[in-house]
Amino acid sequence: MARISDPTRRAFLAGTGAAALMPLASALRAGTPAAENVLRIGATLPIAGAALPEGAVNLRSVGEAARMGLALAEEDAALNAGLLGWSPELAIGNAPGAGAVARAARRLVAREQVSVLIGGYTTEEAEILSAIAEESGALFLNVGATSDLARSGPCRANTFHVEASAAMYVDAILGWHVRAGFRRWHFVHDETAEGEARRARAAAGLEDRYWGAEVVGASVARRGETRDTAAVLDAIRESRSDVVFLLTDWQAQRDFLSHYEAAGLTAAVVGFPEPAAQTRDYYFTLSQVAPAAGAGYRAALWEPTLDAYGARELNTRFAARWGAPMDPAAWSAYQAVKIAMEAAIATGSARGEDLARHLAREESVFDVSKGIGVSFRPWDHQLRQPLYLVKVNPDASPSRELPALAARASLAGELPAIYMPGTEPVERLDQLGDIRRSGECRA
Amino acid sequence: MPALRMPRPRMLALGLAALAGMAGAAEAGAHRIYVANEYDASISVIDPESGETLDTIGISGRPGEVRPRGMAVSPDGRTIYVAVSDFLPGRQSPEDAIVAIDTATNRVLRRYRAGGNPERVAISPDGTQLWAALEATAQVVGIDTATGAEIGKFQTGVETEGVAVSPDGRHVLVTAETSHTVTMVDARARKVLTHLLVGNRPRDVVFSPDGARAYVSAEIGGTVSVIDVAARKVVDTISLGLDSRPVELNLDPSGGRLYVAGGGTSAVYVIDTARAEVVEVIRERMGRRPWGLSVSPGGERIYTANGLSDSVSVIGADCLCVLDQFAAGRGAHSVEVGVVDAR
């Protein structure tokens, strides 16, 4: 069971203990041989506390999903790695906000002696964890920050990204929609560096790869500025776009969609899928605030209704363990533990630098239940992987029962397609994201 | 169900010599192909000469909810054992069973309660023990075929899948998909001997005829691991390519050739076991996503169950080419060869 750092230990333990254990966990613990080697893993999660910034309130469900993914990963790793003489020790720090992330991470490294850090739910958090990993020699696995800015520039040798990059999500969304006939694009972004970077990447994607499509408009929407929203709606109407791409954060997407629906605009809308915009709860919110415009297609890192490649088994184990679908944030946290544990077994070492060197090798291939062996790109340490297209259910139910939660969205597609005999699998995966070797890590 | 008609060389009639490799097989026997159809909850019985579907055996009245997957054939060839479960890998249900089918009548002889979502099954050389990989509980279970009693149950890694019994009946090897391990059980002492790390997401395992080696396919790793059974070590790893996604594998009767179904490339990889090298890749006219693979008792034919084509590809061992395609049911998962008495 995960050990929890102060100050919310009691709350974490209560949450974990409430869930019914599936037969597997108990069956396995009884027969697991005593481990000779221990891998200490620390995670910083934005779960609770008054310090959680207002704008990050939706990260609670992301943090909770990640906590459940980590717990299942620890249980699976206790069995799997236990067969080979290894065991995981997981410590979770509640870290609502960047300052708390820094304090929690330093505490995890110093007190708990973790050699693996998992977290990064904003760009700022990812930067902090990355810097602490470089200082301490720990391995940092980013499971939530999509920023391309965090993936370019000087090499952070100990930082690896399980979360997909913004460029990967943008490419997936452009590819799906252009092939479906959406050619006239209107971008809506915020005025942050991140928002501008997403817009630039989307525009470049259309220009470089999809000559039949064009940008017919781009608008800046400042959060909470309703006058901006009215102007943006006018601009969209005038641009006669057939698809609107919201490159803003989850909150601005939600608010904009409610105005968009009320304005009676009919162009399709697709939103940038940051982790907080990939949860079942968020999909339900969209179906409520904008039953037409909010119930479109979205990109996702993982989909709990995915039913192939061993995904069925993983999704089922998670659902049985927690009574909830495996949201993408749970999947990325789960895989981070699995990848770290497998690196430890492969290298025979729990040292962060050794694990990082193993992950950077092109030959180090991991099974993340997506039906194809995946690896980290040597130049920017981004995990190559397929993404999914999901359709939000406009008739989603508020019920918290598992089938109702699962039915809030459904799987519509996969990119790139996994079953493509005759093509080179790594090249296939590299079709998503920036394949210019912009990162400065050495292959 | 008619066979898929495709131009093909004349298939050789299989005489007595062809069956000699099957221990205890009836001299007057002829063989049939049995295909587990995962989404039809049925077993297709196919005439290997004509490709005609002779019978379709219903495993459950709930296709889409209950699925047959891995199969094994008894040493005399007259009983087909099928691992049957529901589609909920985390749940144990009454459907979780090993179903025994009599090849003479195509009727279900018996259901062995297995528990734990059995995915694949193996039979001991003397026919007295069944071993089933229990996916839901990460265990392998041994069952006495005469009494149905449990012989033993042992822990493996998460998502147990492939299982094989050594020719001398002593060792049971079991793969686990998420731990990338093979667990070795001593079936006589009834204890776990060791766990070996193999390629990513190991699926199937098979012993060499002399029991000295075992071969393990790894779907995501795209490899075949070679295990020295006596030393309990992985001594070689043969790469088939990252995209090959190998699943079932089987040896010819001599043990000189290892055939591996490549689900990702719709190919069959042929490995020379002495050289531990891929010597041929059969792609042309192959069905889509071959998952199951079996070799005829004499070694002349290789059959693959093709999950996306709902078919069986027939490969000639001489030409290493596809000779024919037979229709099967929906989601052909595994294929085995059974013996029926000459009428």
PDB file of N, CA and C in Angstrom, chain A residues 22-24 27-33 76 79-80 83-84 309-310 312-314 316-317 320 334 338 342 345-346 365-367 369 371-374 418-426 428, chain B residues 38-39 67 69 87-92 119 135-139 155-159 177-181 183 195-197 200-201 203 220-221 242-243 245 263-266 287-289 308:
ATOM      1  N   MET A  22      -9.724  -6.707  -5.375  1.00  0.00           N
ATOM      2  CA  MET A  22     -10.082  -7.823  -6.234  1.00  0.00           C
ATOM      3  C   MET A  22      -9.315  -9.061  -5.784  1.00  0.00           C
ATOM      4  N   PRO A  23      -9.758 -10.235  -6.201  1.00  0.00           N
ATOM      5  CA  PRO A  23      -9.121 -11.464  -5.727  1.00  0.00           C
ATOM      6  C   PRO A  23      -7.643 -11.516  -6.043  1.00  0.00           C
ATOM      7  N   LEU A  24      -7.248 -10.912  -7.158  1.00  0.00           N
ATOM      8  CA  LEU A  24      -5.864 -10.998  -7.594  1.00  0.00           C
ATOM      9  C   LEU A  24      -4.892 -10.487  -6.538  1.00  0.00           C
ATOM     10  N   ALA A  27      -4.496 -12.849  -3.621  1.00  0.00           N
ATOM     11  CA  ALA A  27      -3.929 -14.122  -4.061  1.00  0.00           C
ATOM     12  C   ALA A  27      -2.432 -13.983  -4.291  1.00  0.00           C
ATOM     13  N   LEU A  28      -2.049 -12.827  -4.796  1.00  0.00           N
ATOM     14  CA  LEU A  28      -0.666 -12.671  -5.171  1.00  0.00           C
ATOM     15  C   LEU A  28       0.235 -12.360  -3.999  1.00  0.00           C
ATOM     16  N   ARG A  29      -0.249 -11.558  -3.120  1.00  0.00           N
ATOM     17  CA  ARG A  29       0.608 -11.193  -1.987  1.00  0.00           C
ATOM     18  C   ARG A  29       1.059 -12.435  -1.233  1.00  0.00           C
ATOM     19  N   ALA A  30       0.135 -13.389  -1.107  1.00  0.00           N
ATOM     20  CA  ALA A  30       0.433 -14.566  -0.307  1.00  0.00           C
ATOM     21  C   ALA A  30       1.620 -15.333  -0.863  1.00  0.00           C
ATOM     22  N   GLY A  31       1.774 -15.332  -2.175  1.00  0.00           N
ATOM     23  CA  GLY A  31       2.820 -16.150  -2.769  1.00  0.00           C
ATOM     24  C   GLY A  31       4.020 -15.389  -3.271  1.00  0.00           C
ATOM     25  N   THR A  32       4.044 -14.091  -3.066  1.00  0.00           N
ATOM     26  CA  THR A  32       5.155 -13.300  -3.582  1.00  0.00           C
ATOM     27  C   THR A  32       6.409 -13.541  -2.763  1.00  0.00           C
ATOM     28  N   PRO A  33       7.492 -13.935  -3.421  1.00  0.00           N
ATOM     29  CA  PRO A  33       8.721 -14.157  -2.654  1.00  0.00           C
ATOM     30  C   PRO A  33       9.253 -12.856  -2.071  1.00  0.00           C
ATOM     31  N   ASP A  76       0.308  -4.362  -8.750  1.00  0.00           N
ATOM     32  CA  ASP A  76       0.757  -5.220  -9.853  1.00  0.00           C
ATOM     33  C   ASP A  76       2.274  -5.410  -9.803  1.00  0.00           C
ATOM     34  N   LEU A  79       3.607  -7.862  -7.311  1.00  0.00           N
ATOM     35  CA  LEU A  79       3.547  -9.242  -7.774  1.00  0.00           C
ATOM     36  C   LEU A  79       4.568  -9.497  -8.881  1.00  0.00           C
ATOM     37  N   ASN A  80       4.477  -8.698  -9.913  1.00  0.00           N
ATOM     38  CA  ASN A  80       5.299  -8.974 -11.095  1.00  0.00           C
ATOM     39  C   ASN A  80       6.789  -8.869 -10.794  1.00  0.00           C
ATOM     40  N   LEU A  83       8.324 -11.506  -8.397  1.00  0.00           N
ATOM     41  CA  LEU A  83       8.758 -12.791  -8.946  1.00  0.00           C
ATOM     42  C   LEU A  83      10.258 -12.789  -9.216  1.00  0.00           C
ATOM     43  N   LEU A  84      10.788 -11.608  -9.461  1.00  0.00           N
ATOM     44  CA  LEU A  84      12.193 -11.484  -9.858  1.00  0.00           C
ATOM     45  C   LEU A  84      13.043 -10.833  -8.780  1.00  0.00           C
ATOM     46  N   TYR A 309      -5.682  -5.539 -27.300  1.00  0.00           N
ATOM     47  CA  TYR A 309      -4.232  -5.443 -26.997  1.00  0.00           C
ATOM     48  C   TYR A 309      -3.879  -5.666 -25.527  1.00  0.00           C
ATOM     49  N   GLY A 310      -4.697  -6.238 -24.724  1.00  0.00           N
ATOM     50  CA  GLY A 310      -4.409  -6.281 -23.286  1.00  0.00           C
ATOM     51  C   GLY A 310      -4.997  -5.089 -22.566  1.00  0.00           C
ATOM     52  N   ARG A 312      -8.115  -4.410 -22.492  1.00  0.00           N
ATOM     53  CA  ARG A 312      -9.306  -4.945 -21.829  1.00  0.00           C
ATOM     54  C   ARG A 312      -8.958  -5.424 -20.419  1.00  0.00           C
ATOM     55  N   GLU A 313      -7.851  -6.153 -20.330  1.00  0.00           N
ATOM     56  CA  GLU A 313      -7.476  -6.706 -19.035  1.00  0.00           C
ATOM     57  C   GLU A 313      -7.099  -5.594 -18.055  1.00  0.00           C
ATOM     58  N   LEU A 314      -6.330  -4.622 -18.529  1.00  0.00           N
ATOM     59  CA  LEU A 314      -5.924  -3.530 -17.641  1.00  0.00           C
ATOM     60  C   LEU A 314      -7.139  -2.705 -17.212  1.00  0.00           C
ATOM     61  N   THR A 316     -10.174  -3.625 -17.066  1.00  0.00           N
ATOM     62  CA  THR A 316     -11.036  -4.426 -16.190  1.00  0.00           C
ATOM     63  C   THR A 316     -10.462  -4.527 -14.788  1.00  0.00           C
ATOM     64  N   ARG A 317      -9.146  -4.709 -14.694  1.00  0.00           N
ATOM     65  CA  ARG A 317      -8.527  -4.786 -13.363  1.00  0.00           C
ATOM     66  C   ARG A 317      -8.720  -3.474 -12.608  1.00  0.00           C
ATOM     67  N   ALA A 320     -12.353  -3.118 -11.554  1.00  0.00           N
ATOM     68  CA  ALA A 320     -12.665  -4.019 -10.446  1.00  0.00           C
ATOM     69  C   ALA A 320     -12.051  -3.507  -9.139  1.00  0.00           C
ATOM     70  N   TYR A 334      -0.084   4.830 -13.788  1.00  0.00           N
ATOM     71  CA  TYR A 334       0.151   3.382 -13.730  1.00  0.00           C
ATOM     72  C   TYR A 334       1.379   3.010 -14.570  1.00  0.00           C
ATOM     73  N   LYS A 338       5.149   1.253 -13.841  1.00  0.00           N
ATOM     74  CA  LYS A 338       5.513   0.018 -14.551  1.00  0.00           C
ATOM     75  C   LYS A 338       6.834   0.200 -15.309  1.00  0.00           C
ATOM     76  N   GLU A 342      10.290  -1.782 -14.521  1.00  0.00           N
ATOM     77  CA  GLU A 342      10.909  -2.636 -15.531  1.00  0.00           C
ATOM     78  C   GLU A 342      12.332  -2.167 -15.839  1.00  0.00           C
ATOM     79  N   ILE A 345      14.500  -3.572 -13.087  1.00  0.00           N
ATOM     80  CA  ILE A 345      14.767  -5.002 -13.270  1.00  0.00           C
ATOM     81  C   ILE A 345      15.781  -5.208 -14.396  1.00  0.00           C
ATOM     82  N   ALA A 346      15.607  -4.442 -15.477  1.00  0.00           N
ATOM     83  CA  ALA A 346      16.503  -4.611 -16.632  1.00  0.00           C
ATOM     84  C   ALA A 346      17.930  -4.208 -16.303  1.00  0.00           C
ATOM     85  N   VAL A 365      12.243  -1.087 -25.051  1.00  0.00           N
ATOM     86  CA  VAL A 365      10.852  -1.092 -25.523  1.00  0.00           C
ATOM     87  C   VAL A 365       9.943  -1.481 -24.368  1.00  0.00           C
ATOM     88  N   PHE A 366       8.817  -0.797 -24.270  1.00  0.00           N
ATOM     89  CA  PHE A 366       7.896  -1.045 -23.162  1.00  0.00           C
ATOM     90  C   PHE A 366       6.520  -1.411 -23.692  1.00  0.00           C
ATOM     91  N   ASP A 367       5.837  -2.199 -22.887  1.00  0.00           N
ATOM     92  CA  ASP A 367       4.468  -2.612 -23.217  1.00  0.00           C
ATOM     93  C   ASP A 367       3.521  -1.815 -22.335  1.00  0.00           C
ATOM     94  N   SER A 369       0.138  -1.581 -22.926  1.00  0.00           N
ATOM     95  CA  SER A 369      -1.213  -2.068 -23.244  1.00  0.00           C
ATOM     96  C   SER A 369      -1.859  -1.301 -24.393  1.00  0.00           C
ATOM     97  N   GLY A 371      -0.874  -2.178 -27.587  1.00  0.00           N
ATOM     98  CA  GLY A 371      -0.792  -3.085 -28.727  1.00  0.00           C
ATOM     99  C   GLY A 371       0.465  -2.979 -29.556  1.00  0.00           C
ATOM    100  N   ILE A 372       1.393  -2.151 -29.144  1.00  0.00           N
ATOM    101  CA  ILE A 372       2.640  -2.013 -29.896  1.00  0.00           C
ATOM    102  C   ILE A 372       3.735  -1.634 -28.901  1.00  0.00           C
ATOM    103  N   GLY A 373       4.924  -2.129 -29.144  1.00  0.00           N
ATOM    104  CA  GLY A 373       6.035  -1.765 -28.270  1.00  0.00           C
ATOM    105  C   GLY A 373       6.347  -0.286 -28.407  1.00  0.00           C
ATOM    106  N   VAL A 374       6.505   0.405 -27.304  1.00  0.00           N
ATOM    107  CA  VAL A 374       6.759   1.849 -27.355  1.00  0.00           C
ATOM    108  C   VAL A 374       8.122   2.148 -26.735  1.00  0.00           C
ATOM    109  N   ILE A 418      -2.654   0.651 -35.382  1.00  0.00           N
ATOM    110  CA  ILE A 418      -1.637  -0.299 -34.942  1.00  0.00           C
ATOM    111  C   ILE A 418      -1.408  -1.413 -35.950  1.00  0.00           C
ATOM    112  N   TYR A 419      -2.496  -1.872 -36.529  1.00  0.00           N
ATOM    113  CA  TYR A 419      -2.364  -3.020 -37.432  1.00  0.00           C
ATOM    114  C   TYR A 419      -2.090  -2.509 -38.848  1.00  0.00           C
ATOM    115  N   MET A 420      -0.830  -2.364 -39.184  1.00  0.00           N
ATOM    116  CA  MET A 420      -0.437  -1.904 -40.522  1.00  0.00           C
ATOM    117  C   MET A 420       0.765  -2.697 -40.993  1.00  0.00           C
ATOM    118  N   PRO A 421       0.535  -3.970 -41.373  1.00  0.00           N
ATOM    119  CA  PRO A 421       1.663  -4.784 -41.820  1.00  0.00           C
ATOM    120  C   PRO A 421       2.413  -4.109 -42.962  1.00  0.00           C
ATOM    121  N   GLY A 422       3.718  -4.236 -42.929  1.00  0.00           N
ATOM    122  CA  GLY A 422       4.527  -3.703 -44.017  1.00  0.00           C
ATOM    123  C   GLY A 422       5.062  -2.313 -43.765  1.00  0.00           C
ATOM    124  N   THR A 423       4.700  -1.719 -42.635  1.00  0.00           N
ATOM    125  CA  THR A 423       5.244  -0.399 -42.324  1.00  0.00           C
ATOM    126  C   THR A 423       6.130  -0.508 -41.094  1.00  0.00           C
ATOM    127  N   GLU A 424       7.020   0.447 -40.951  1.00  0.00           N
ATOM    128  CA  GLU A 424       7.995   0.401 -39.855  1.00  0.00           C
ATOM    129  C   GLU A 424       7.351   0.996 -38.599  1.00  0.00           C
ATOM    130  N   PRO A 425       7.284   0.229 -37.524  1.00  0.00           N
ATOM    131  CA  PRO A 425       6.476   0.668 -36.372  1.00  0.00           C
ATOM    132  C   PRO A 425       6.957   1.948 -35.694  1.00  0.00           C
ATOM    133  N   VAL A 426       8.265   2.141 -35.575  1.00  0.00           N
ATOM    134  CA  VAL A 426       8.740   3.361 -34.912  1.00  0.00           C
ATOM    135  C   VAL A 426       8.431   4.590 -35.775  1.00  0.00           C
ATOM    136  N   ARG A 428       6.044   4.802 -37.767  1.00  0.00           N
ATOM    137  CA  ARG A 428       4.579   4.965 -37.689  1.00  0.00           C
ATOM    138  C   ARG A 428       4.225   5.802 -36.463  1.00  0.00           C
TER     139      ARG A 428
ATOM    140  N   GLU B  38     -13.637 -17.372 -31.152  1.00  0.00           N
ATOM    141  CA  GLU B  38     -13.795 -16.602 -29.917  1.00  0.00           C
ATOM    142  C   GLU B  38     -15.137 -15.862 -29.860  1.00  0.00           C
ATOM    143  N   TYR B  39     -15.567 -15.305 -30.968  1.00  0.00           N
ATOM    144  CA  TYR B  39     -16.781 -14.467 -30.926  1.00  0.00           C
ATOM    145  C   TYR B  39     -18.054 -15.227 -31.283  1.00  0.00           C
ATOM    146  N   ARG B  67     -16.458 -17.082 -24.384  1.00  0.00           N
ATOM    147  CA  ARG B  67     -15.509 -17.261 -25.482  1.00  0.00           C
ATOM    148  C   ARG B  67     -14.591 -18.463 -25.278  1.00  0.00           C
ATOM    149  N   ARG B  69     -11.026 -20.054 -26.185  1.00  0.00           N
ATOM    150  CA  ARG B  69      -9.745 -19.543 -26.682  1.00  0.00           C
ATOM    151  C   ARG B  69      -8.740 -20.691 -26.867  1.00  0.00           C
ATOM    152  N   PHE B  87     -15.975 -12.654 -21.102  1.00  0.00           N
ATOM    153  CA  PHE B  87     -15.149 -11.569 -21.640  1.00  0.00           C
ATOM    154  C   PHE B  87     -14.706 -10.592 -20.552  1.00  0.00           C
ATOM    155  N   LEU B  88     -14.919 -10.950 -19.306  1.00  0.00           N
ATOM    156  CA  LEU B  88     -14.560 -10.052 -18.211  1.00  0.00           C
ATOM    157  C   LEU B  88     -13.370 -10.647 -17.480  1.00  0.00           C
ATOM    158  N   PRO B  89     -12.181 -10.271 -17.898  1.00  0.00           N
ATOM    159  CA  PRO B  89     -10.992 -10.962 -17.396  1.00  0.00           C
ATOM    160  C   PRO B  89     -10.749 -10.801 -15.901  1.00  0.00           C
ATOM    161  N   GLY B  90     -11.413  -9.854 -15.273  1.00  0.00           N
ATOM    162  CA  GLY B  90     -11.194  -9.687 -13.844  1.00  0.00           C
ATOM    163  C   GLY B  90     -12.166 -10.465 -12.986  1.00  0.00           C
ATOM    164  N   ARG B  91     -13.077 -11.179 -13.625  1.00  0.00           N
ATOM    165  CA  ARG B  91     -14.146 -11.808 -12.859  1.00  0.00           C
ATOM    166  C   ARG B  91     -14.091 -13.325 -13.003  1.00  0.00           C
ATOM    167  N   GLN B  92     -14.284 -14.027 -11.916  1.00  0.00           N
ATOM    168  CA  GLN B  92     -14.422 -15.474 -11.987  1.00  0.00           C
ATOM    169  C   GLN B  92     -15.912 -15.797 -12.101  1.00  0.00           C
ATOM    170  N   GLU B 119      -7.274 -19.018 -20.017  1.00  0.00           N
ATOM    171  CA  GLU B 119      -7.027 -18.536 -21.384  1.00  0.00           C
ATOM    172  C   GLU B 119      -6.438 -19.614 -22.279  1.00  0.00           C
ATOM    173  N   GLU B 135      -6.089 -16.379 -16.147  1.00  0.00           N
ATOM    174  CA  GLU B 135      -5.728 -14.984 -16.397  1.00  0.00           C
ATOM    175  C   GLU B 135      -6.174 -14.053 -15.272  1.00  0.00           C
ATOM    176  N   ALA B 136      -7.343 -14.295 -14.715  1.00  0.00           N
ATOM    177  CA  ALA B 136      -7.900 -13.351 -13.743  1.00  0.00           C
ATOM    178  C   ALA B 136      -7.201 -13.391 -12.392  1.00  0.00           C
ATOM    179  N   THR B 137      -6.669 -14.558 -12.043  1.00  0.00           N
ATOM    180  CA  THR B 137      -6.102 -14.698 -10.707  1.00  0.00           C
ATOM    181  C   THR B 137      -4.578 -14.835 -10.718  1.00  0.00           C
ATOM    182  N   ALA B 138      -3.990 -14.721 -11.897  1.00  0.00           N
ATOM    183  CA  ALA B 138      -2.538 -14.826 -12.022  1.00  0.00           C
ATOM    184  C   ALA B 138      -2.031 -16.139 -11.431  1.00  0.00           C
ATOM    185  N   GLN B 139      -2.623 -17.203 -11.898  1.00  0.00           N
ATOM    186  CA  GLN B 139      -2.258 -18.531 -11.388  1.00  0.00           C
ATOM    187  C   GLN B 139      -2.277 -19.548 -12.528  1.00  0.00           C
ATOM    188  N   GLN B 155       1.183 -19.506  -8.213  1.00  0.00           N
ATOM    189  CA  GLN B 155       1.187 -18.102  -8.604  1.00  0.00           C
ATOM    190  C   GLN B 155       2.121 -17.848  -9.789  1.00  0.00           C
ATOM    191  N   THR B 156       1.649 -16.988 -10.676  1.00  0.00           N
ATOM    192  CA  THR B 156       2.475 -16.520 -11.790  1.00  0.00           C
ATOM    193  C   THR B 156       2.452 -14.994 -11.768  1.00  0.00           C
ATOM    194  N   GLY B 157       2.909 -14.366 -12.848  1.00  0.00           N
ATOM    195  CA  GLY B 157       2.752 -12.923 -12.981  1.00  0.00           C
ATOM    196  C   GLY B 157       1.321 -12.582 -13.386  1.00  0.00           C
ATOM    197  N   VAL B 158       1.026 -11.283 -13.443  1.00  0.00           N
ATOM    198  CA  VAL B 158      -0.318 -10.819 -13.782  1.00  0.00           C
ATOM    199  C   VAL B 158      -0.608 -11.098 -15.263  1.00  0.00           C
ATOM    200  N   GLU B 159      -1.840 -11.495 -15.544  1.00  0.00           N
ATOM    201  CA  GLU B 159      -2.315 -11.844 -16.887  1.00  0.00           C
ATOM    202  C   GLU B 159      -1.606 -13.096 -17.409  1.00  0.00           C
ATOM    203  N   GLU B 177       1.668 -12.076 -19.062  1.00  0.00           N
ATOM    204  CA  GLU B 177       1.848 -11.008 -20.045  1.00  0.00           C
ATOM    205  C   GLU B 177       2.413  -9.719 -19.450  1.00  0.00           C
ATOM    206  N   THR B 178       2.002  -9.325 -18.267  1.00  0.00           N
ATOM    207  CA  THR B 178       2.452  -8.018 -17.775  1.00  0.00           C
ATOM    208  C   THR B 178       3.756  -8.098 -16.989  1.00  0.00           C
ATOM    209  N   SER B 179       4.116  -9.283 -16.516  1.00  0.00           N
ATOM    210  CA  SER B 179       5.392  -9.402 -15.792  1.00  0.00           C
ATOM    211  C   SER B 179       6.521  -9.813 -16.722  1.00  0.00           C
ATOM    212  N   HIS B 180       6.171 -10.187 -17.956  1.00  0.00           N
ATOM    213  CA  HIS B 180       7.165 -10.616 -18.950  1.00  0.00           C
ATOM    214  C   HIS B 180       7.956 -11.824 -18.420  1.00  0.00           C
ATOM    215  N   THR B 181       7.268 -12.710 -17.770  1.00  0.00           N
ATOM    216  CA  THR B 181       7.945 -13.843 -17.147  1.00  0.00           C
ATOM    217  C   THR B 181       7.379 -15.180 -17.610  1.00  0.00           C
ATOM    218  N   THR B 183       6.946 -18.832 -15.634  1.00  0.00           N
ATOM    219  CA  THR B 183       7.062 -19.521 -14.352  1.00  0.00           C
ATOM    220  C   THR B 183       7.231 -21.014 -14.607  1.00  0.00           C
ATOM    221  N   HIS B 195      11.138 -18.255 -11.715  1.00  0.00           N
ATOM    222  CA  HIS B 195      10.491 -17.356 -12.661  1.00  0.00           C
ATOM    223  C   HIS B 195      11.582 -16.777 -13.545  1.00  0.00           C
ATOM    224  N   LEU B 196      11.379 -16.814 -14.840  1.00  0.00           N
ATOM    225  CA  LEU B 196      12.391 -16.319 -15.779  1.00  0.00           C
ATOM    226  C   LEU B 196      11.860 -15.111 -16.539  1.00  0.00           C
ATOM    227  N   LEU B 197      12.691 -14.094 -16.684  1.00  0.00           N
ATOM    228  CA  LEU B 197      12.327 -12.917 -17.459  1.00  0.00           C
ATOM    229  C   LEU B 197      12.546 -13.223 -18.940  1.00  0.00           C
ATOM    230  N   ASN B 200       8.865  -8.906 -23.857  1.00  0.00           N
ATOM    231  CA  ASN B 200       7.677  -8.176 -23.423  1.00  0.00           C
ATOM    232  C   ASN B 200       6.389  -8.851 -23.875  1.00  0.00           C
ATOM    233  N   ARG B 201       5.493  -9.023 -22.934  1.00  0.00           N
ATOM    234  CA  ARG B 201       4.179  -9.629 -23.134  1.00  0.00           C
ATOM    235  C   ARG B 201       4.290 -11.021 -23.753  1.00  0.00           C
ATOM    236  N   ARG B 203       3.357 -14.646 -24.722  1.00  0.00           N
ATOM    237  CA  ARG B 203       2.044 -15.226 -25.018  1.00  0.00           C
ATOM    238  C   ARG B 203       2.032 -16.750 -24.907  1.00  0.00           C
ATOM    239  N   ILE B 220       4.786  -8.111 -27.657  1.00  0.00           N
ATOM    240  CA  ILE B 220       5.227  -6.724 -27.786  1.00  0.00           C
ATOM    241  C   ILE B 220       6.732  -6.641 -28.014  1.00  0.00           C
ATOM    242  N   GLY B 221       7.461  -7.562 -27.461  1.00  0.00           N
ATOM    243  CA  GLY B 221       8.904  -7.583 -27.692  1.00  0.00           C
ATOM    244  C   GLY B 221       9.267  -8.015 -29.102  1.00  0.00           C
ATOM    245  N   LEU B 242       9.945  -5.734 -34.286  1.00  0.00           N
ATOM    246  CA  LEU B 242       9.056  -5.119 -33.295  1.00  0.00           C
ATOM    247  C   LEU B 242       7.590  -5.244 -33.671  1.00  0.00           C
ATOM    248  N   ASP B 243       7.321  -5.252 -34.969  1.00  0.00           N
ATOM    249  CA  ASP B 243       5.929  -5.246 -35.409  1.00  0.00           C
ATOM    250  C   ASP B 243       5.354  -6.641 -35.606  1.00  0.00           C
ATOM    251  N   ARG B 245       4.597  -9.100 -33.555  1.00  0.00           N
ATOM    252  CA  ARG B 245       3.617  -9.494 -32.539  1.00  0.00           C
ATOM    253  C   ARG B 245       3.313 -11.007 -32.576  1.00  0.00           C
ATOM    254  N   GLY B 263       0.987 -12.160 -35.506  1.00  0.00           N
ATOM    255  CA  GLY B 263      -0.316 -11.492 -35.580  1.00  0.00           C
ATOM    256  C   GLY B 263      -0.231 -10.079 -36.126  1.00  0.00           C
ATOM    257  N   GLY B 264       0.887  -9.390 -35.906  1.00  0.00           N
ATOM    258  CA  GLY B 264       1.000  -8.002 -36.330  1.00  0.00           C
ATOM    259  C   GLY B 264       1.310  -7.836 -37.797  1.00  0.00           C
ATOM    260  N   THR B 265       1.939  -8.833 -38.373  1.00  0.00           N
ATOM    261  CA  THR B 265       2.359  -8.725 -39.767  1.00  0.00           C
ATOM    262  C   THR B 265       1.608  -9.688 -40.671  1.00  0.00           C
ATOM    263  N   SER B 266       0.675 -10.426 -40.104  1.00  0.00           N
ATOM    264  CA  SER B 266      -0.064 -11.445 -40.866  1.00  0.00           C
ATOM    265  C   SER B 266       0.928 -12.349 -41.603  1.00  0.00           C
ATOM    266  N   GLY B 287      -3.862 -15.349 -44.192  1.00  0.00           N
ATOM    267  CA  GLY B 287      -5.022 -14.692 -43.606  1.00  0.00           C
ATOM    268  C   GLY B 287      -4.576 -13.571 -42.686  1.00  0.00           C
ATOM    269  N   ARG B 288      -5.538 -12.730 -42.302  1.00  0.00           N
ATOM    270  CA  ARG B 288      -5.211 -11.554 -41.474  1.00  0.00           C
ATOM    271  C   ARG B 288      -5.153 -11.923 -39.993  1.00  0.00           C
ATOM    272  N   ARG B 289      -4.171 -11.402 -39.352  1.00  0.00           N
ATOM    273  CA  ARG B 289      -3.887 -11.584 -37.940  1.00  0.00           C
ATOM    274  C   ARG B 289      -3.914 -13.052 -37.499  1.00  0.00           C
ATOM    275  N   LEU B 308      -8.745 -11.996 -37.866  1.00  0.00           N
ATOM    276  CA  LEU B 308      -9.423 -10.933 -38.612  1.00  0.00           C
ATOM    277  C   LEU B 308     -10.015 -11.433 -39.920  1.00  0.00           C
TER     278      LEU B 308
END
